[in-house]
Amino acid sequence: MRRMTFIAASIAVHATDDVGSAIQRAADAVKMGAALIEWRIDALAEEPNAINAVGRLVRESPAPCIVTCRPEWEGGEYRGDEPARISLFEALVIDDSQSAGPRYIDVELAAYQRSENLKQKVNLAVFHPAQVRDMHTGLILSSHDFRGRPRDLLQRIEAMTNEPACAVIKVAWQARSLRDNLEAFDLLLQRQKPTIALCMGQFGLMSRVLAPKFGGFLTFATDHPAEVTAPGQPTIDELKNLYHFDRITADTRVYGVIGWPVEHSRSPAIHNGGFEAIGFDGMYLPLPIPPEYEHFKATIGAMIDHPRLNFRGASVTIPHKENLLRFVLERGGRIDPLSERIGAANTLIVGSAGGLECANTDCSAAVQSLCAGMGIGAKDLGEKRIAVIGAGGVARAVVAGLSDAGATMVIFNRRHERAEQLAAEFNGRWTAAGRTAKVVAGKMNSLACGCFHVFINCTPVGMAGTEAEGESPLYVPGADDVPLNDEVVVFDTVYTPERTPLIQEAESRGAKVITGMEMFLRQAAMQFEMWTGKAAPIEVFNKALMKRQ
Ligand code: NAP
């Protein structure tokens, strides 16, 4: 039977007064799904009565525990001397008053190699093949690098492997890109002893979440985001309920959202919830890749080519939509005609044999959202006059989709020349609706004058966390008020927040509204179907999203 990968809740205890609350936190962590507790006693170990406090932590630990007292020189907080630290470990595991002692103690490889005396003392305190006493505590030998991948990483692992007293190997380093995770996976696959191989920092989440796929001994998690004990550590709740950690097996297919930045994306909630709902063996992660094409190419290439990752697709967002098109083209993959026409794609599909396809679901999602919201068919859009505000990527997808349906559009943009460029590109094209597209550019101060049936915001104006948060794109200083009434439809592609200032204003003036969330869920549902071969109703994704809010 496959051995499970444990979730270890890492809890730092700073002072003797904190011991009671730390034990309560540990109990809550176990309820959330932690199978091991790591007591980080770096600061506590320097307190006068440390041994009693740590002894209580071990005795009352609600799950088997690891005791770690990380010195400053290895990224921890302990500033005391080595003999005191090791005496504390000895007392913990040998003292008869301790029930069974800690399940593991964690000692740095560097400390262990540096001093023969320390090594002997540690070896006396833990179980190993040559141990004559009945010891219950195992030794985790560990090595950390908070700057990057250590040059001698492989030598360090070899040294730990060859050390008879070492029960579990632990290596952790600051990932420089997503590719470092792939090396961590290779180390797990080649392990000769139980091994923990984790990457730290913003690129390292993949190694923490996918540890079960590669047989990692454990992954560390925190009970609270403000209490992480290493950079990039997820919460137990995220592991269990967002990434469905318990469902991950060696065969699990890997997906993700590629962007920069991408850590606050809602796509993992939507897709992982969808995978679970239909029983699909997939896992979806945020995949941060810096903007340059070279980063994109090297990272995605390595993920696709990794023999055991089973990377099968991605949602692609700002600033990589054009990079995706170029990459798929360079690799001889298939590009759908719509993506080619728009010049950008948002979906990567990797076939089981590594063949690539890309598609653009923003475009169809925008048209579908509009039609569903207005209660009309796509062909009826030919009768509508539509104001598109913005001339960036989303505006492009919207204009491509609506011009295909034969709608008449006026594009308004802060930088008028971009509106003119976009309009010129689509105006006069022969469309799928069997007519020539009518797309022109308008000046922002004439937004109120066009007798439009529909206004579509394709700018970030109103989006949380931007300069224009709280603003409406319909407000143009010095221009007439845009007429909004029950005959007008307002579609805001911004979806954070769902109820933007524009949506609120339009609703209060009687207009029909369509939110960006509607489009976001629809484009995700189309991606989901491309990857899984199964359609799921929008409600499935909406429910998954609501669960994580
Ligand atoms: P983009 O390519 O960067 O284009 C942004 C557009 O907005 C440009 O036309 C820009 O005008 C304009 N703009 C930016 N800041 C502005 C401001 N303060 N005032 C007026 N105009 C401003 O971005 P994008 O990819 O098109 O995305 C635009 C928005 O669409 C995003 O913010 C997101 O909220 C939304 N979106 C929604 C979905 C969905 O599924 N619902 C998907 C993707 C994106 P200039 O040309 O003058 O710079």
Coordinates of C-alpha atoms and ligand atoms in Angstrom, one line a residue:
M1 CA 0.0 0.0 0.0
R2 CA 1.2 3.5 -0.8
R3 CA 2.5 5.3 2.3
M4 CA 0.8 8.6 2.8
T5 CA 2.6 11.9 3.0
F6 CA 2.0 13.4 6.4
I7 CA 0.9 17.0 6.9
A8 CA 3.1 18.4 9.7
A9 CA 1.8 21.5 11.4
S10 CA 4.8 23.6 12.2
I11 CA 4.2 25.6 15.4
A12 CA 6.8 28.1 16.8
V13 CA 6.7 28.5 20.5
H14 CA 8.5 31.6 21.7
A15 CA 8.2 31.6 25.5
T16 CA 7.2 29.3 28.4
D17 CA 3.9 31.3 28.8
D18 CA 2.9 30.3 25.3
V19 CA 3.0 26.6 25.9
G20 CA -0.7 26.2 26.8
S21 CA -1.9 28.1 23.8
A22 CA 0.6 26.3 21.5
I23 CA -0.9 22.9 22.6
Q24 CA -4.4 24.2 21.9
R25 CA -3.2 25.4 18.4
A26 CA -1.7 21.9 17.8
A27 CA -5.0 20.3 18.8
D28 CA -6.9 22.5 16.3
A29 CA -4.3 21.7 13.6
V30 CA -4.8 18.0 14.2
K31 CA -8.6 18.5 13.8
M32 CA -7.8 20.4 10.5
G33 CA -5.8 17.4 9.2
A34 CA -2.3 17.5 10.6
A35 CA -0.8 14.1 11.4
L36 CA 2.4 15.4 12.9
I37 CA 3.3 18.4 15.0
E38 CA 6.6 20.1 14.6
W39 CA 7.5 22.1 17.7
R40 CA 9.8 24.9 16.7
I41 CA 11.4 25.7 20.0
D42 CA 14.2 28.0 18.7
A43 CA 13.3 30.9 21.0
L44 CA 11.8 28.8 23.8
A45 CA 15.1 26.9 24.2
E46 CA 16.8 30.0 25.4
E47 CA 14.3 30.5 28.3
P48 CA 15.6 29.5 31.8
N49 CA 13.1 26.7 32.3
A50 CA 13.1 25.5 28.7
I51 CA 13.3 21.7 29.5
N52 CA 10.1 21.7 31.5
A53 CA 8.2 23.7 28.9
V54 CA 9.5 21.6 26.0
G55 CA 8.8 18.4 28.0
R56 CA 5.2 19.5 28.4
L57 CA 4.9 20.2 24.7
V58 CA 6.1 16.7 23.9
R59 CA 4.0 15.0 26.6
E60 CA 0.8 16.9 25.7
S61 CA 1.3 16.9 21.9
P62 CA -2.0 15.9 20.3
A63 CA -0.1 14.0 17.6
P64 CA 3.4 12.5 17.3
C65 CA 5.9 15.3 17.2
I66 CA 9.1 16.5 15.8
V67 CA 11.2 18.8 18.0
T68 CA 13.3 21.4 16.1
C69 CA 15.6 24.0 17.6
R70 CA 16.9 25.8 14.6
P71 CA 20.0 27.9 15.1
E72 CA 20.3 31.3 13.6
W73 CA 23.1 30.2 11.3
E74 CA 20.7 27.8 9.6
G75 CA 17.8 30.3 9.3
G76 CA 16.3 29.8 12.8
E77 CA 16.1 31.9 15.9
Y78 CA 18.2 29.9 18.4
R79 CA 21.3 31.9 19.5
G80 CA 22.4 29.7 22.4
D81 CA 25.3 27.4 22.4
E82 CA 25.5 23.9 20.9
P83 CA 26.1 21.9 24.1
A84 CA 23.0 23.5 25.7
R85 CA 20.9 22.7 22.6
I86 CA 22.0 19.1 22.5
S87 CA 21.6 18.6 26.2
L88 CA 18.0 19.7 25.8
F89 CA 17.5 17.0 23.1
E90 CA 19.2 14.4 25.3
A91 CA 17.0 15.3 28.3
L92 CA 13.9 15.1 26.2
V93 CA 14.5 11.6 24.8
I94 CA 16.1 10.0 27.9
D95 CA 14.1 11.5 30.7
D96 CA 11.9 8.7 32.1
S97 CA 9.2 11.1 32.9
Q98 CA 8.5 11.7 29.2
S99 CA 5.9 9.3 27.9
A100 CA 7.5 8.3 24.6
G101 CA 9.7 11.3 23.8
P102 CA 9.4 13.1 20.5
R103 CA 8.8 10.9 17.4
Y104 CA 11.7 12.8 15.7
I105 CA 14.3 15.4 16.5
D106 CA 15.6 17.6 13.7
V107 CA 19.4 18.3 13.7
E108 CA 21.2 20.2 10.9
L109 CA 23.6 18.1 8.8
A110 CA 26.2 20.9 9.2
A111 CA 26.0 20.7 13.0
Y112 CA 26.1 16.9 13.0
Q113 CA 29.2 16.8 10.7
R114 CA 31.0 19.6 12.5
S115 CA 31.3 18.0 15.9
E116 CA 32.1 14.4 16.6
N117 CA 31.0 15.0 20.2
L118 CA 27.6 16.3 19.1
K119 CA 27.2 13.4 16.7
Q120 CA 27.9 10.8 19.4
K121 CA 25.4 12.4 21.8
V122 CA 22.7 12.6 19.1
N123 CA 23.4 9.0 18.1
L124 CA 23.0 7.9 21.7
A125 CA 19.6 9.6 21.8
V126 CA 17.9 8.2 18.7
F127 CA 17.1 4.8 17.3
H128 CA 19.3 3.3 14.5
P129 CA 20.6 -0.1 13.5
A130 CA 23.6 0.0 16.0
Q131 CA 21.6 1.4 18.9
V132 CA 21.7 -0.9 21.9
R133 CA 19.1 1.0 24.0
D134 CA 15.4 1.0 23.4
M135 CA 15.0 4.4 21.9
H136 CA 11.8 5.7 20.3
T137 CA 13.0 8.9 18.7
G138 CA 14.2 9.1 15.1
L139 CA 16.7 11.5 13.7
I140 CA 15.8 13.9 10.9
L141 CA 19.1 15.3 9.4
S142 CA 18.3 18.5 7.7
S143 CA 19.9 21.1 5.4
H144 CA 18.5 24.5 4.5
D145 CA 19.5 27.3 2.1
F146 CA 17.5 30.5 2.2
R147 CA 19.5 32.1 -0.7
G148 CA 19.1 29.5 -3.4
R149 CA 20.0 25.9 -4.3
P150 CA 23.2 24.9 -2.6
R151 CA 25.9 23.9 -5.0
D152 CA 26.6 20.7 -3.1
L153 CA 23.0 19.7 -2.7
L154 CA 23.6 16.2 -4.0
Q155 CA 26.7 15.7 -1.8
R156 CA 24.6 16.7 1.2
I157 CA 21.9 14.2 0.4
E158 CA 24.5 11.5 -0.1
A159 CA 26.0 12.3 3.3
M160 CA 22.6 12.0 5.0
T161 CA 21.9 8.8 3.1
N162 CA 25.1 7.2 4.3
E163 CA 24.6 8.2 7.9
P164 CA 23.2 5.1 9.7
A165 CA 21.5 7.2 12.4
C166 CA 19.6 9.3 9.9
A167 CA 16.0 8.1 9.7
V168 CA 14.7 10.9 7.5
I169 CA 16.5 13.2 5.1
K170 CA 15.3 16.8 4.8
V171 CA 16.5 19.4 2.3
A172 CA 14.9 22.8 1.7
W173 CA 16.1 25.6 -0.4
Q174 CA 14.9 28.9 -1.8
A175 CA 13.5 28.2 -5.2
R176 CA 14.8 30.5 -8.0
S177 CA 12.0 29.5 -10.4
L178 CA 9.4 26.8 -10.7
R179 CA 12.0 24.6 -12.2
D180 CA 13.6 24.0 -8.8
N181 CA 10.5 22.1 -7.8
L182 CA 11.2 19.6 -10.5
E183 CA 14.6 18.9 -9.0
A184 CA 13.0 18.4 -5.6
F185 CA 10.7 15.8 -7.2
D186 CA 13.6 14.1 -8.8
L187 CA 15.3 13.9 -5.4
L188 CA 12.2 12.3 -4.0
L189 CA 12.0 9.8 -6.8
Q190 CA 15.6 8.8 -6.3
R191 CA 15.4 8.6 -2.4
Q192 CA 17.0 5.7 -0.5
K193 CA 15.5 6.8 2.8
P194 CA 12.3 8.6 3.7
T195 CA 12.9 12.1 2.4
I196 CA 11.5 15.6 2.7
A197 CA 12.5 17.8 -0.3
L198 CA 10.9 21.2 -0.3
C199 CA 11.4 24.5 -2.1
M200 CA 10.9 27.8 -0.2
G201 CA 9.6 31.1 -1.3
Q202 CA 7.0 32.2 -3.9
F203 CA 8.1 29.6 -6.5
G204 CA 8.1 26.7 -4.0
L205 CA 4.4 25.9 -3.4
M206 CA 4.4 23.2 -6.0
S207 CA 7.0 21.1 -4.1
R208 CA 4.9 21.4 -0.9
V209 CA 1.6 20.6 -2.4
L210 CA 2.7 17.8 -4.8
A211 CA 4.9 16.0 -2.2
P212 CA 2.4 13.0 -2.1
K213 CA 2.8 12.6 -5.9
F214 CA 6.5 11.8 -5.5
G215 CA 6.4 10.0 -2.2
G216 CA 7.6 12.8 0.1
F217 CA 7.7 11.9 3.7
L218 CA 5.9 15.0 4.9
T219 CA 5.0 18.5 4.0
F220 CA 5.0 21.3 6.5
A221 CA 2.0 23.6 6.8
T222 CA 0.8 26.3 9.2
D223 CA -2.4 26.6 11.2
H224 CA -2.5 30.3 10.5
P225 CA -1.1 32.4 7.5
A226 CA 0.5 34.9 10.0
E227 CA 2.5 32.1 11.7
V228 CA 4.5 30.5 8.9
T229 CA 7.8 29.0 10.0
A230 CA 9.3 29.1 6.5
P231 CA 8.7 31.3 3.4
G232 CA 6.0 29.9 1.1
Q233 CA 4.5 27.5 3.6
P234 CA 0.8 26.9 2.9
T235 CA -1.9 26.7 5.5
I236 CA -3.4 23.3 6.5
D237 CA -6.7 24.5 5.3
E238 CA -5.3 25.3 1.8
L239 CA -3.6 21.9 1.6
K240 CA -6.8 20.0 2.6
N241 CA -9.6 22.1 1.1
L242 CA -8.1 24.1 -1.7
Y243 CA -5.5 21.6 -3.1
H244 CA -7.3 18.5 -1.9
F245 CA -4.0 17.1 -0.7
D246 CA -5.5 13.7 0.2
R247 CA -6.6 13.1 -3.4
I248 CA -3.1 13.4 -4.9
T249 CA -1.5 10.2 -6.2
A250 CA 1.5 9.4 -8.4
D251 CA -0.9 9.5 -11.4
T252 CA -2.5 12.9 -10.7
R253 CA -2.5 15.2 -13.7
V254 CA -1.1 18.7 -12.9
Y255 CA -2.7 21.9 -14.2
G256 CA -2.2 25.5 -13.1
V257 CA -2.7 29.2 -13.8
I258 CA 0.4 30.9 -15.3
G259 CA 0.8 34.6 -14.7
W260 CA 2.9 37.3 -12.9
P261 CA 1.7 37.9 -10.3
V262 CA -0.7 35.0 -9.7
E263 CA -0.8 34.1 -6.1
H264 CA -4.2 35.6 -5.5
S265 CA -5.8 34.0 -8.5
R266 CA -9.2 32.4 -7.8
S267 CA -8.7 29.8 -10.5
P268 CA -7.3 27.1 -8.2
A269 CA -10.5 27.2 -6.1
I270 CA -12.6 26.9 -9.3
H271 CA -10.8 24.1 -11.0
N272 CA -9.8 22.0 -8.0
G273 CA -13.5 22.3 -6.9
G274 CA -14.6 21.2 -10.3
F275 CA -12.1 18.3 -10.4
E276 CA -13.4 17.0 -7.1
A277 CA -17.0 17.4 -8.1
I278 CA -16.6 15.2 -11.2
G279 CA -14.1 12.8 -9.6
F280 CA -11.3 13.8 -12.0
D281 CA -7.7 13.0 -10.9
G282 CA -6.3 16.5 -11.4
M283 CA -4.6 19.2 -9.3
Y284 CA -4.5 22.9 -10.2
L285 CA -1.9 25.3 -8.8
P286 CA -0.8 28.9 -9.1
L287 CA 2.3 28.9 -11.4
P288 CA 4.2 32.2 -11.1
I289 CA 6.5 32.9 -14.1
P290 CA 8.3 36.3 -14.6
P291 CA 7.2 38.2 -17.7
E292 CA 10.0 37.5 -20.2
Y293 CA 9.5 35.0 -22.9
E294 CA 12.7 33.1 -22.0
H295 CA 11.4 32.4 -18.5
F296 CA 8.1 31.2 -19.9
K297 CA 9.7 29.0 -22.5
A298 CA 12.2 27.4 -20.1
T299 CA 9.7 26.8 -17.3
I300 CA 6.8 25.4 -19.3
G301 CA 9.2 23.4 -21.5
A302 CA 10.7 21.7 -18.4
M303 CA 7.3 21.0 -16.9
I304 CA 6.0 19.5 -20.1
D305 CA 9.1 17.4 -20.6
H306 CA 9.3 16.1 -17.0
P307 CA 8.6 12.4 -17.2
R308 CA 6.6 12.0 -14.0
L309 CA 5.0 15.4 -13.4
N310 CA 2.1 14.7 -15.8
F311 CA 1.6 18.4 -16.6
R312 CA -1.5 18.5 -18.7
G313 CA -2.5 22.1 -19.1
A314 CA -2.8 25.6 -17.9
S315 CA -4.8 28.8 -17.8
V316 CA -2.6 31.6 -19.0
T317 CA -3.1 35.2 -17.9
I318 CA -1.3 38.5 -17.9
P319 CA 1.5 38.9 -19.1
H320 CA 1.9 35.6 -20.9
K321 CA -1.1 35.3 -23.3
E322 CA 1.1 36.2 -26.3
N323 CA 4.0 34.1 -25.0
L324 CA 1.7 31.1 -25.0
L325 CA 0.9 31.5 -28.7
R326 CA 4.6 31.9 -29.6
F327 CA 5.6 28.9 -27.5
V328 CA 3.0 26.6 -29.0
L329 CA 3.9 27.7 -32.5
E330 CA 7.7 27.1 -31.8
R331 CA 6.9 23.6 -30.5
G332 CA 4.9 22.8 -33.6
G333 CA 1.6 22.6 -31.7
R334 CA -1.9 23.5 -32.8
I335 CA -3.4 27.0 -32.4
D336 CA -7.1 27.5 -32.7
P337 CA -8.1 30.0 -35.4
L338 CA -9.6 32.4 -32.8
S339 CA -6.4 32.6 -30.8
E340 CA -4.5 33.3 -34.1
R341 CA -6.9 36.0 -35.0
I342 CA -6.8 37.6 -31.6
G343 CA -3.0 37.2 -31.3
A344 CA -3.3 35.8 -27.8
A345 CA -4.4 32.6 -26.1
N346 CA -5.4 31.8 -22.5
T347 CA -5.5 28.0 -22.5
L348 CA -2.8 25.4 -22.9
I349 CA -3.7 21.8 -23.4
V350 CA -0.9 19.2 -23.2
G351 CA -1.8 15.8 -24.7
S352 CA -0.8 12.5 -23.1
A353 CA 2.0 12.2 -25.6
G354 CA 3.2 15.8 -25.1
G355 CA 1.4 17.3 -28.1
L356 CA 0.4 20.9 -27.5
E357 CA -2.7 22.9 -28.3
C358 CA -3.8 26.4 -27.3
A359 CA -7.1 28.1 -27.3
N360 CA -8.8 31.4 -26.3
T361 CA -11.8 31.0 -24.1
D362 CA -12.1 34.7 -23.1
C363 CA -13.7 35.5 -26.4
S364 CA -16.5 32.9 -26.4
A365 CA -17.1 33.5 -22.6
A366 CA -17.7 37.2 -23.3
V367 CA -20.2 36.5 -26.1
Q368 CA -21.9 33.8 -24.1
S369 CA -22.1 36.0 -21.0
L370 CA -23.6 38.8 -23.0
C371 CA -26.2 36.6 -24.8
A372 CA -27.2 34.8 -21.5
G373 CA -27.5 38.1 -19.7
M374 CA -29.6 39.7 -22.5
G375 CA -31.6 36.5 -23.1
I376 CA -30.8 36.5 -26.8
G377 CA -28.9 34.3 -29.3
A378 CA -25.5 35.3 -30.8
K379 CA -27.1 36.1 -34.2
D380 CA -29.3 38.8 -32.4
L381 CA -26.1 40.7 -31.5
G382 CA -26.1 41.9 -35.1
E383 CA -28.8 44.3 -34.2
K384 CA -26.9 45.8 -31.3
R385 CA -24.8 48.9 -31.0
I386 CA -22.1 48.2 -28.4
A387 CA -19.6 50.6 -26.7
V388 CA -16.4 48.8 -25.7
I389 CA -14.3 50.7 -23.2
G390 CA -10.6 49.7 -23.3
A391 CA -8.3 48.5 -26.0
G392 CA -6.1 46.0 -24.3
G393 CA -6.2 42.1 -24.2
V394 CA -9.7 41.6 -23.0
A395 CA -11.1 44.3 -25.3
R396 CA -9.4 42.5 -28.2
A397 CA -11.1 39.2 -27.3
V398 CA -14.4 40.9 -26.8
V399 CA -14.2 42.8 -30.1
A400 CA -13.1 39.6 -32.0
G401 CA -16.1 37.6 -30.6
L402 CA -18.7 40.3 -31.1
S403 CA -17.5 41.3 -34.5
D404 CA -17.9 37.6 -35.5
A405 CA -21.4 37.8 -34.3
G406 CA -22.0 40.9 -36.5
A407 CA -22.4 43.5 -33.7
T408 CA -21.7 47.2 -34.4
M409 CA -19.0 48.5 -32.0
V410 CA -17.4 51.7 -31.0
I411 CA -14.2 51.4 -29.1
F412 CA -13.3 54.1 -26.5
N413 CA -9.9 54.1 -24.8
R414 CA -7.9 56.4 -22.6
R415 CA -5.2 56.5 -25.3
H416 CA -7.3 57.1 -28.4
E417 CA -4.7 55.9 -30.9
R418 CA -4.9 52.3 -29.4
A419 CA -8.7 52.4 -29.9
E420 CA -8.2 53.4 -33.5
Q421 CA -5.6 50.6 -34.1
L422 CA -7.9 48.0 -32.7
A423 CA -10.9 49.2 -34.6
A424 CA -8.9 49.3 -37.9
E425 CA -7.8 45.8 -37.3
F426 CA -11.4 44.4 -37.1
N427 CA -13.4 46.9 -39.1
G428 CA -14.5 45.6 -42.5
R429 CA -13.5 42.0 -41.8
W430 CA -15.8 39.3 -43.2
T431 CA -17.4 37.7 -40.2
A432 CA -18.8 34.3 -39.2
A433 CA -22.3 36.0 -39.2
G434 CA -21.9 36.5 -43.0
R435 CA -21.4 40.2 -43.1
T436 CA -18.6 42.8 -42.7
A437 CA -17.7 43.9 -39.2
K438 CA -18.5 47.5 -38.2
V439 CA -15.9 48.7 -35.7
V440 CA -14.9 52.3 -35.2
A441 CA -13.1 54.3 -32.5
G442 CA -14.8 57.0 -30.5
K443 CA -13.4 59.8 -28.3
M444 CA -13.9 59.2 -24.6
N445 CA -15.9 62.5 -24.2
S446 CA -18.5 61.2 -26.7
L447 CA -19.3 58.1 -24.7
A448 CA -22.7 59.6 -23.8
C449 CA -23.7 60.3 -27.4
G450 CA -23.9 57.0 -29.2
C451 CA -27.3 55.6 -28.3
F452 CA -25.7 52.3 -27.2
H453 CA -27.7 49.2 -26.3
V454 CA -24.7 47.8 -24.4
F455 CA -21.6 49.2 -22.5
I456 CA -18.8 46.8 -21.9
N457 CA -15.9 47.8 -19.5
C458 CA -12.7 46.1 -20.6
T459 CA -10.4 48.3 -18.4
P460 CA -9.3 47.6 -14.8
V461 CA -11.2 50.7 -13.7
G462 CA -13.1 49.8 -10.5
M463 CA -10.9 46.8 -9.8
A464 CA -9.8 46.2 -6.2
G465 CA -6.2 47.0 -5.5
T466 CA -5.7 49.2 -8.5
E467 CA -5.3 53.0 -8.7
A468 CA -8.8 53.3 -10.1
E469 CA -10.4 51.2 -7.4
G470 CA -13.8 52.7 -6.5
E471 CA -14.1 54.5 -9.9
S472 CA -16.5 54.0 -12.8
P473 CA -15.2 53.9 -16.4
L474 CA -18.4 55.7 -17.5
Y475 CA -17.4 58.8 -15.7
V476 CA -15.5 61.1 -18.0
P477 CA -14.5 64.5 -16.5
G478 CA -16.2 67.4 -18.4
A479 CA -18.4 65.1 -20.6
D480 CA -22.2 64.5 -20.5
D481 CA -23.6 61.8 -18.1
V482 CA -23.9 58.4 -19.9
P483 CA -27.7 57.7 -20.1
L484 CA -28.5 54.5 -18.3
N485 CA -32.0 53.0 -18.0
D486 CA -33.8 49.7 -18.2
E487 CA -33.2 49.5 -22.0
V488 CA -29.4 49.5 -21.5
V489 CA -27.2 46.6 -20.6
V490 CA -23.9 47.1 -18.7
F491 CA -21.3 44.4 -18.7
D492 CA -18.2 44.9 -16.5
T493 CA -15.4 42.4 -17.2
V494 CA -13.8 43.3 -13.9
Y495 CA -14.6 40.6 -11.3
T496 CA -12.8 41.7 -8.2
P497 CA -15.0 42.8 -6.6
E498 CA -17.9 41.1 -8.3
R499 CA -20.1 44.2 -7.6
T500 CA -17.9 46.9 -9.0
P501 CA -18.9 50.6 -8.7
L502 CA -20.0 50.4 -12.4
I503 CA -22.3 47.4 -11.7
Q504 CA -23.8 49.2 -8.6
E505 CA -24.3 52.4 -10.5
A506 CA -25.9 50.7 -13.5
E507 CA -28.2 48.6 -11.3
S508 CA -29.3 51.6 -9.3
R509 CA -30.3 53.4 -12.5
G510 CA -32.4 50.4 -13.7
A511 CA -29.9 49.0 -16.3
K512 CA -29.5 45.2 -16.8
V513 CA -26.1 44.1 -15.5
I514 CA -23.7 41.3 -16.3
T515 CA -20.7 40.8 -14.0
G516 CA -17.1 39.9 -14.8
M517 CA -17.6 36.9 -12.6
E518 CA -20.1 35.5 -15.1
M519 CA -17.4 35.7 -17.8
F520 CA -14.7 34.5 -15.6
L521 CA -16.6 31.3 -14.6
R522 CA -17.6 30.7 -18.2
Q523 CA -14.0 30.9 -19.6
A524 CA -12.9 28.6 -16.8
A525 CA -15.7 26.1 -17.5
M526 CA -14.6 25.9 -21.2
Q527 CA -11.0 25.3 -20.1
F528 CA -12.2 22.6 -17.7
E529 CA -14.0 20.8 -20.5
M530 CA -11.0 21.0 -22.8
W531 CA -8.8 19.3 -20.1
T532 CA -11.3 16.8 -18.7
G533 CA -13.5 16.1 -21.7
K534 CA -16.5 16.7 -19.4
A535 CA -18.8 19.7 -19.2
A536 CA -19.9 20.9 -15.8
P537 CA -22.6 23.5 -15.2
I538 CA -21.4 27.0 -14.1
E539 CA -23.0 26.4 -10.7
V540 CA -20.3 23.8 -9.9
F541 CA -17.6 26.3 -10.3
N542 CA -19.5 29.1 -8.6
K543 CA -20.1 26.8 -5.6
A544 CA -16.4 25.8 -5.5
L545 CA -15.5 29.5 -5.5
M546 CA -18.0 30.4 -2.8
K547 CA -16.6 27.6 -0.6
R548 CA -13.2 29.4 -0.6
Q549 CA -14.4 32.9 0.2
Ligands
NAP1 P1 -4.6 45.4 -20.6 O1 -4.3 44.6 -21.8 O2 -3.5 45.9 -19.7 O3 -5.5 46.6 -21.0 C1 -6.0 47.5 -20.1 C2 -6.9 48.5 -20.8 O4 -7.5 49.4 -19.8 C3 -6.1 49.5 -21.8 O5 -7.0 49.8 -22.8 C4 -5.9 50.7 -20.9 O6 -5.8 51.9 -21.6 C5 -7.1 50.7 -20.0 N1 -6.8 51.3 -18.7 C6 -6.0 50.9 -17.8 N2 -6.0 51.7 -16.7 C7 -6.9 52.6 -17.0 C8 -7.4 53.7 -16.2 N3 -7.0 54.0 -15.0 N4 -8.4 54.5 -16.8 C9 -8.8 54.3 -18.0 N5 -8.4 53.2 -18.8 C10 -7.4 52.4 -18.2 O7 -5.6 44.5 -19.6 P2 -6.6 43.4 -20.1 O8 -6.0 42.1 -20.1 O9 -7.4 43.9 -21.2 O10 -7.6 43.4 -18.8 C11 -8.5 44.4 -18.5 C12 -9.4 44.0 -17.3 O11 -10.2 43.0 -17.8 C13 -8.6 43.4 -16.1 O12 -8.3 44.4 -15.2 C14 -9.6 42.4 -15.5 O13 -10.3 43.0 -14.4 C15 -10.6 42.2 -16.7 N6 -10.5 40.8 -17.0 C16 -11.6 40.0 -16.9 C17 -11.7 38.7 -17.2 C18 -12.9 37.9 -17.0 O14 -12.9 36.7 -17.3 N7 -13.9 38.4 -16.5 C19 -10.5 38.1 -17.8 C20 -9.4 38.9 -18.0 C21 -9.4 40.2 -17.6 P3 -4.4 52.4 -22.3 O15 -4.4 51.7 -23.6 O16 -4.7 53.9 -22.4 O17 -3.3 52.1 -21.4

